[in-house]
Short mmCIF file of C-alpha atoms in Angstrom, two decimals:
data_model
loop_
_atom_site.label_atom_id
_atom_site.label_comp_id
_atom_site.label_asym_id
_atom_site.label_seq_id
_atom_site.Cartn_x
_atom_site.Cartn_y
_atom_site.Cartn_z
CA MET A 275 68.73 -8.80 -15.61
CA ARG A 276 66.23 -9.87 -18.25
CA LYS A 277 64.28 -12.01 -15.77
CA PRO A 278 63.36 -9.16 -13.35
CA ILE A 279 62.36 -6.96 -16.30
CA SER A 280 60.08 -9.68 -17.71
CA LEU A 281 58.52 -10.18 -14.25
CA ILE A 282 57.86 -6.44 -13.98
CA LEU A 283 56.29 -6.35 -17.45
CA THR A 284 54.10 -9.36 -16.61
CA PHE A 285 52.97 -7.69 -13.39
CA ILE A 286 52.10 -4.48 -15.23
CA GLN A 287 50.19 -6.50 -17.82
CA PHE A 288 48.13 -8.31 -15.20
CA LEU A 289 47.54 -5.03 -13.35
CA PHE A 290 46.24 -3.41 -16.55
CA ILE A 291 43.93 -6.39 -17.22
CA GLY A 292 42.62 -6.22 -13.61
CA LEU A 293 41.94 -2.51 -13.87
CA THR A 294 40.16 -3.04 -17.18
CA LEU A 295 37.94 -5.77 -15.73
CA ALA A 296 37.27 -3.78 -12.60
CA LYS A 297 36.06 -0.76 -14.56
CA LEU A 298 32.37 -0.09 -13.94
CA ASP A 299 29.75 -0.53 -16.58
CA PRO A 300 28.93 2.91 -18.10
CA LYS A 301 25.23 2.39 -17.29
CA LYS A 302 26.02 1.67 -13.67
CA GLU A 303 28.35 4.67 -13.44
CA LYS A 304 25.55 6.88 -14.77
CA LEU A 305 23.04 5.42 -12.29
CA ILE A 306 25.41 6.02 -9.37
CA SER A 307 25.86 9.64 -10.43
CA LEU A 308 22.12 10.21 -10.86
CA ALA A 309 21.29 8.53 -7.54
CA GLU A 310 23.78 10.72 -5.67
CA SER A 311 22.40 13.90 -7.22
CA GLY A 312 18.74 12.89 -6.80
CA ASN A 313 18.88 11.84 -3.14
CA GLY A 314 18.46 8.20 -4.17
CA VAL A 315 15.67 8.73 -6.73
CA ILE A 316 16.57 8.66 -10.44
CA ASN A 317 14.15 10.54 -12.69
CA LEU A 318 13.67 8.61 -15.94
CA ASN A 319 12.14 9.21 -19.33
CA SER A 320 11.18 6.75 -22.07
CA ASN A 321 14.72 6.54 -23.47
CA SER A 322 16.54 6.18 -20.16
CA TYR A 323 13.97 3.60 -18.98
CA ASP A 324 14.78 1.39 -21.98
CA ARG A 325 18.49 1.98 -21.59
CA PHE A 326 18.68 0.99 -17.92
CA THR A 327 16.20 -1.92 -18.01
CA GLU A 328 17.31 -3.70 -21.18
CA GLY A 329 20.47 -5.65 -21.92
CA LYS A 330 23.17 -6.57 -19.42
CA ARG A 331 22.64 -5.36 -15.85
CA ASP A 332 25.03 -5.96 -12.98
CA TYR A 333 22.63 -4.12 -10.68
CA GLY A 334 19.02 -4.28 -9.56
CA LEU A 335 16.62 -1.54 -10.57
CA VAL A 336 13.19 -0.80 -9.10
CA VAL A 337 11.05 1.60 -11.10
CA LEU A 338 7.96 3.52 -9.99
CA LEU A 339 5.65 4.33 -12.90
CA THR A 340 3.34 7.06 -11.70
CA ALA A 341 1.15 9.96 -12.79
CA LEU A 342 1.56 12.96 -10.52
CA ASP A 343 0.17 15.58 -12.85
CA SER A 344 -2.85 17.35 -11.36
CA GLN A 345 -5.00 16.57 -14.42
CA PHE A 346 -4.97 12.87 -13.52
CA ASN A 347 -5.96 13.43 -9.88
CA CYS A 348 -4.20 10.20 -8.93
CA VAL A 349 -4.57 10.01 -5.15
CA PRO A 350 -2.69 6.66 -4.81
CA CYS A 351 0.19 8.14 -6.82
CA ARG A 352 0.56 11.07 -4.43
CA GLU A 353 0.16 8.73 -1.46
CA PHE A 354 2.87 6.25 -2.46
CA ASP A 355 5.40 8.73 -3.92
CA PRO A 356 6.82 9.94 -0.55
CA GLU A 357 7.01 6.35 0.73
CA PHE A 358 9.02 5.34 -2.36
CA ALA A 359 11.33 8.36 -1.90
CA LEU A 360 11.79 7.50 1.79
CA VAL A 361 13.07 4.00 0.98
CA ALA A 362 15.29 5.33 -1.82
CA LYS A 363 16.81 8.02 0.41
CA GLY A 364 17.44 5.58 3.25
CA PHE A 365 19.15 3.10 0.93
CA GLN A 366 21.77 5.72 0.00
CA ASN A 367 23.37 5.05 3.39
CA ASN A 368 23.54 1.32 2.69
CA LYS A 369 26.84 -0.32 1.79
CA ASP A 370 25.07 -2.02 -1.16
CA ARG A 371 23.75 1.26 -2.60
CA ASP A 372 25.63 0.61 -5.87
CA ASN A 373 23.76 -2.68 -6.39
CA LEU A 374 20.19 -1.40 -6.24
CA PHE A 375 18.79 1.78 -7.77
CA PHE A 376 15.42 3.52 -7.59
CA GLY A 377 13.95 4.85 -10.84
CA HIS A 378 11.00 7.24 -11.09
CA LEU A 379 9.06 7.50 -14.34
CA ASP A 380 6.19 9.98 -14.52
CA PHE A 381 3.54 9.61 -17.23
CA ARG A 382 4.36 12.99 -18.77
CA ASN A 383 7.97 11.83 -19.35
CA GLY A 384 7.21 8.23 -20.31
CA GLN A 385 3.97 7.96 -22.26
CA ALA A 386 5.66 5.58 -24.70
CA ILE A 387 6.55 3.20 -21.84
CA PHE A 388 3.00 3.26 -20.45
CA GLN A 389 1.70 2.39 -23.92
CA LYS A 390 4.38 -0.29 -24.39
CA LEU A 391 3.45 -1.97 -21.08
CA LYS A 392 -0.30 -1.41 -21.75
CA LEU A 393 -0.77 0.31 -18.40
CA MET A 394 -4.21 1.78 -17.81
CA SER A 395 -3.72 2.83 -14.18
CA ALA A 396 -1.04 4.07 -11.81
CA PRO A 397 1.03 3.73 -9.72
CA ASN A 398 2.94 0.58 -10.72
CA VAL A 399 6.22 -0.68 -9.28
CA TYR A 400 8.54 -3.09 -11.12
CA TYR A 401 11.79 -4.64 -9.92
CA PHE A 402 14.36 -5.61 -12.57
CA PRO A 403 16.94 -8.08 -11.23
CA PRO A 404 20.55 -8.23 -12.45
CA GLN A 405 21.02 -10.16 -15.68
CA LYS A 406 23.95 -11.23 -17.83
CA ALA A 407 24.44 -10.38 -21.49
CA GLY A 408 22.02 -12.42 -23.61
CA GLU A 409 19.78 -13.20 -20.64
CA ARG A 410 16.20 -11.99 -20.38
CA LYS A 411 14.86 -12.10 -16.84
CA ASP A 412 11.28 -11.10 -16.12
CA TYR A 413 10.64 -8.23 -13.78
CA SER A 414 8.72 -8.62 -10.52
CA LYS A 415 5.72 -6.45 -9.74
CA TYR A 416 5.01 -5.02 -6.32
CA ASP A 417 1.32 -5.57 -5.59
CA LEU A 418 0.20 -2.24 -4.12
CA ALA A 419 -3.41 -3.34 -3.70
CA ARG A 420 -2.41 -6.33 -1.59
CA SER A 421 0.76 -5.17 0.18
CA GLY A 422 -0.19 -1.55 0.72
CA PHE A 423 1.54 1.80 0.33
CA SER A 424 3.74 1.84 3.43
CA ALA A 425 7.49 2.12 3.04
CA GLU A 426 7.98 -0.82 5.41
CA ASN A 427 6.03 -3.25 3.21
CA PHE A 428 7.77 -1.95 0.10
CA ALA A 429 11.19 -2.43 1.74
CA GLU A 430 10.23 -5.99 2.67
CA PHE A 431 9.36 -6.69 -0.98
CA LEU A 432 12.78 -5.41 -2.07
CA ARG A 433 14.56 -7.50 0.57
CA ASN A 434 12.82 -10.64 -0.68
CA GLU A 435 13.49 -9.90 -4.36
CA SER A 436 17.03 -8.50 -4.24
CA GLY A 437 18.45 -10.30 -1.19
CA LEU A 438 19.84 -6.96 0.01
CA LYS A 439 19.24 -5.37 3.38
CA VAL A 440 16.68 -2.64 2.70
CA THR A 441 15.49 -0.81 5.79
CA VAL A 442 13.27 2.19 6.53
CA SER A 443 14.26 4.99 8.85
CA ARG A 444 11.49 7.54 9.32
CA PRO A 445 12.52 10.98 10.57
CA VAL A 446 11.03 11.94 13.92
CA ASN A 447 8.42 14.69 13.67
CA TYR A 448 9.05 16.41 16.99
CA LEU A 449 6.24 18.94 16.48
CA LYS A 450 3.73 16.16 15.90
CA LEU A 451 5.09 14.20 18.88
CA ALA A 452 4.82 17.26 21.15
CA ALA A 453 1.25 17.89 19.95
CA LYS A 454 0.26 14.30 20.76
CA ILE A 455 1.77 14.52 24.26
CA PHE A 456 0.00 17.84 24.87
CA LEU A 457 -3.34 16.43 23.71
CA ALA A 458 -2.90 13.29 25.83
CA VAL A 459 -2.15 15.30 28.97
CA GLY A 460 -5.05 17.66 28.23
CA ALA A 461 -7.46 14.76 27.65
CA ALA A 462 -6.38 13.11 30.91
CA ALA A 463 -6.95 16.35 32.82
CA VAL A 464 -10.42 16.83 31.28
CA LEU A 465 -11.41 13.25 32.06
CA LYS A 466 -10.32 13.63 35.66
CA LEU A 467 -12.42 16.78 36.07
CA MET A 468 -15.48 15.30 34.37
CA TYR A 469 -15.34 11.83 35.90
CA ARG A 470 -17.43 12.75 38.96
CA HIS A 471 -20.23 14.05 36.73
CA PHE A 472 -20.21 11.22 34.15
CA ALA A 473 -19.13 8.24 36.25
CA PHE A 474 -22.61 6.71 36.01
CA ILE A 475 -22.29 6.58 32.20
CA ILE A 476 -18.85 4.98 32.31
CA ASN A 477 -19.95 2.39 34.85
CA HIS A 478 -23.28 1.58 33.17
CA ARG A 479 -23.50 -1.88 31.58
CA ASN A 480 -25.16 -0.53 28.43
CA THR A 481 -22.14 1.68 27.77
CA TRP A 482 -19.82 -1.30 27.79
CA ALA A 483 -22.29 -3.34 25.78
CA VAL A 484 -22.21 -0.71 23.02
CA ILE A 485 -18.41 -0.51 23.16
CA SER A 486 -18.13 -4.31 22.97
CA ILE A 487 -20.47 -4.50 19.98
CA LEU A 488 -18.54 -1.75 18.16
CA ILE A 489 -15.22 -3.54 18.77
CA ILE A 490 -16.69 -6.83 17.49
CA LEU A 491 -18.05 -5.16 14.35
CA VAL A 492 -14.76 -3.43 13.63
CA MET A 493 -12.58 -6.49 14.20
CA THR A 494 -14.77 -8.87 12.17
CA SER A 495 -14.88 -6.46 9.23
CA GLY A 496 -11.16 -6.56 8.39
CA TYR A 497 -9.77 -3.64 10.40
CA MET A 498 -6.67 -5.50 11.62
CA TRP A 499 -5.85 -6.64 8.08
CA ASN A 500 -5.76 -2.96 7.12
CA ARG A 501 -3.53 -2.10 10.07
CA ILE A 502 -1.05 -4.82 9.10
CA ARG A 503 -1.12 -4.36 5.31
CA THR A 504 -1.94 -0.61 5.09
CA PRO A 505 -3.72 -0.91 1.71
CA PRO A 506 -4.86 2.15 -0.28
CA TYR A 507 -8.18 3.63 0.83
CA PHE A 508 -9.58 3.08 -2.69
CA MET A 509 -8.24 2.67 -6.22
CA PRO A 510 -9.13 4.34 -9.52
CA GLY A 511 -10.37 1.98 -12.23
CA ARG A 512 -9.32 1.77 -15.86
CA ASN A 513 -12.08 4.08 -17.02
CA GLY A 514 -11.56 6.67 -14.30
CA GLU A 515 -14.19 5.32 -11.90
CA ILE A 516 -13.39 4.78 -8.22
CA ASN A 517 -13.24 1.19 -6.94
CA TYR A 518 -14.17 0.85 -3.28
CA ILE A 519 -14.15 -2.97 -3.23
CA ALA A 520 -11.11 -5.04 -4.25
CA SER A 521 -11.88 -8.23 -6.12
CA GLY A 522 -10.69 -11.46 -4.53
CA PHE A 523 -10.65 -12.60 -0.91
CA SER A 524 -6.89 -12.08 -0.46
CA SER A 525 -6.97 -8.28 -0.82
CA GLN A 526 -9.10 -5.31 0.19
CA PHE A 527 -9.11 -1.51 0.22
CA GLY A 528 -9.06 0.69 3.29
CA VAL A 529 -12.73 1.65 2.98
CA GLU A 530 -14.00 -1.95 2.88
CA PRO A 531 -14.01 -2.58 6.67
CA GLN A 532 -16.18 0.53 7.12
CA ILE A 533 -18.66 -0.75 4.52
CA VAL A 534 -18.76 -4.27 5.96
CA ALA A 535 -19.01 -3.04 9.57
CA SER A 536 -21.92 -0.76 8.58
CA ILE A 537 -23.76 -3.64 6.92
CA TYR A 538 -23.22 -5.97 9.90
CA GLY A 539 -24.25 -3.21 12.30
CA ILE A 540 -27.52 -2.47 10.47
CA LEU A 541 -28.34 -6.18 10.27
CA ALA A 542 -27.67 -6.63 13.99
CA PHE A 543 -29.69 -3.54 14.93
CA SER A 544 -32.61 -4.70 12.76
CA MET A 545 -32.65 -8.09 14.46
CA VAL A 546 -32.47 -6.54 17.94
CA ALA A 547 -35.31 -4.16 17.06
CA LEU A 548 -37.47 -7.10 15.90
CA ILE A 549 -36.77 -9.12 19.04
CA ILE A 550 -36.83 -6.43 21.74
CA SER A 551 -38.31 -3.13 20.54
CA VAL A 552 -41.26 -4.24 18.39
CA PRO A 553 -42.88 -6.55 21.00
CA LYS A 554 -42.94 -3.64 23.48
CA LEU A 555 -45.26 -1.61 21.23
CA GLU A 556 -48.80 -1.70 22.67
CA ASP A 557 -50.59 -0.62 19.50
CA GLN A 558 -51.05 -3.65 17.22
CA ASN A 559 -50.98 -1.53 14.06
CA ARG A 560 -47.70 0.11 15.06
CA GLN A 561 -46.35 -3.30 16.02
CA ARG A 562 -47.32 -4.75 12.65
CA PHE A 563 -45.84 -1.75 10.83
CA GLY A 564 -42.60 -2.11 12.82
CA VAL A 565 -42.35 -5.77 11.83
CA TYR A 566 -42.75 -4.88 8.15
CA ILE A 567 -40.18 -2.08 8.32
CA TRP A 568 -37.46 -4.08 10.07
CA ILE A 569 -37.99 -7.24 7.98
CA ALA A 570 -37.76 -5.14 4.81
CA CYS A 571 -34.57 -3.58 6.18
CA LEU A 572 -33.13 -7.02 6.92
CA ILE A 573 -33.91 -8.33 3.45
CA PHE A 574 -32.55 -5.28 1.62
CA ILE A 575 -29.32 -4.99 3.64
CA PHE A 576 -28.70 -8.75 3.45
CA SER A 577 -29.10 -8.58 -0.33
CA ALA A 578 -26.45 -5.82 -0.31
CA LEU A 579 -24.17 -8.16 1.64
CA LEU A 580 -24.65 -10.92 -0.95
CA ALA A 581 -23.92 -8.40 -3.71
CA LEU A 582 -20.69 -7.50 -1.91
CA PHE A 583 -19.71 -11.18 -1.86
CA ARG A 584 -20.26 -11.34 -5.62
CA VAL A 585 -17.91 -8.39 -6.11
CA LYS A 586 -15.23 -10.18 -4.09
CA ASN A 587 -15.86 -13.44 -5.94
CA ALA A 588 -17.62 -13.30 -9.31
CA ALA A 589 -18.44 -17.02 -9.04
CA TYR A 590 -20.55 -16.54 -5.89
CA PRO A 591 -23.90 -18.11 -6.92
CA PHE A 592 -26.43 -16.49 -4.55
CA LYS A 593 -28.46 -13.35 -5.05
CA LEU A 594 -31.46 -11.81 -3.27
CA LEU A 595 -32.60 -8.41 -4.57
CA ILE A 596 -29.58 -6.50 -5.83
#
């Protein structure tokens, strides 16, 4: 009789130990609750940021440090915020949703953290991997300038860092889709009606020459890099100024291809004018004046191109005028 009782007591003892070990960490329980109530996004302040990022973590935590207040006029912050929320919301349907959480810290709620991390600009995204008690693992930073603001690139970063399956599911905007179809059908109808009147323009070799030159200028200026990486159009600097050119040859802003294509286009047009247009002028004085104008344009615009290279690489040794 004693043996069955002792077996039952031993089983109850092991069951109690298992339940104790299986109990969730209070921090993780709180994060799960906040994520469920916030549609995947957990709003943090300075105290909760320290609490969830320091010490033992049996979860991963990605934090967006942003500044959405209108007084900061942070365009990149407003641009990336919905993309961050889209990934966070989609991850709530993932089976691993209790292993990765999405924190959101606005400057007005976390000035102490911005000062602690010595942040002079926003937005910034940090991923904190799981760590054991006594460990101190460094966080990983998502490079917005290089990887862009799209939810797809951000999800890829999280997949690489966490090892979890993070996907993006964008809701279908049926109104926008219907508008595009309507415009496409309307444009096709207009082209069909106008083709008989403008066929000579479409079939002219100069038309296709201009189109070819435009495509070449666009593609050699970095347009496809922007399409793949979707970088921000520009970025605010530390002192509030706007940076249109990203330093380094491995990154660029959205406006850079437009600047580079414009420079290449003006240089090409100046050279064509010198070779073709100027020699056709019958007046020698006008011809001489045209040579001076287009050579001056070439020199000035080429000096701007060299200055652009120096912005991308401070060690670039050449300089013309600027």
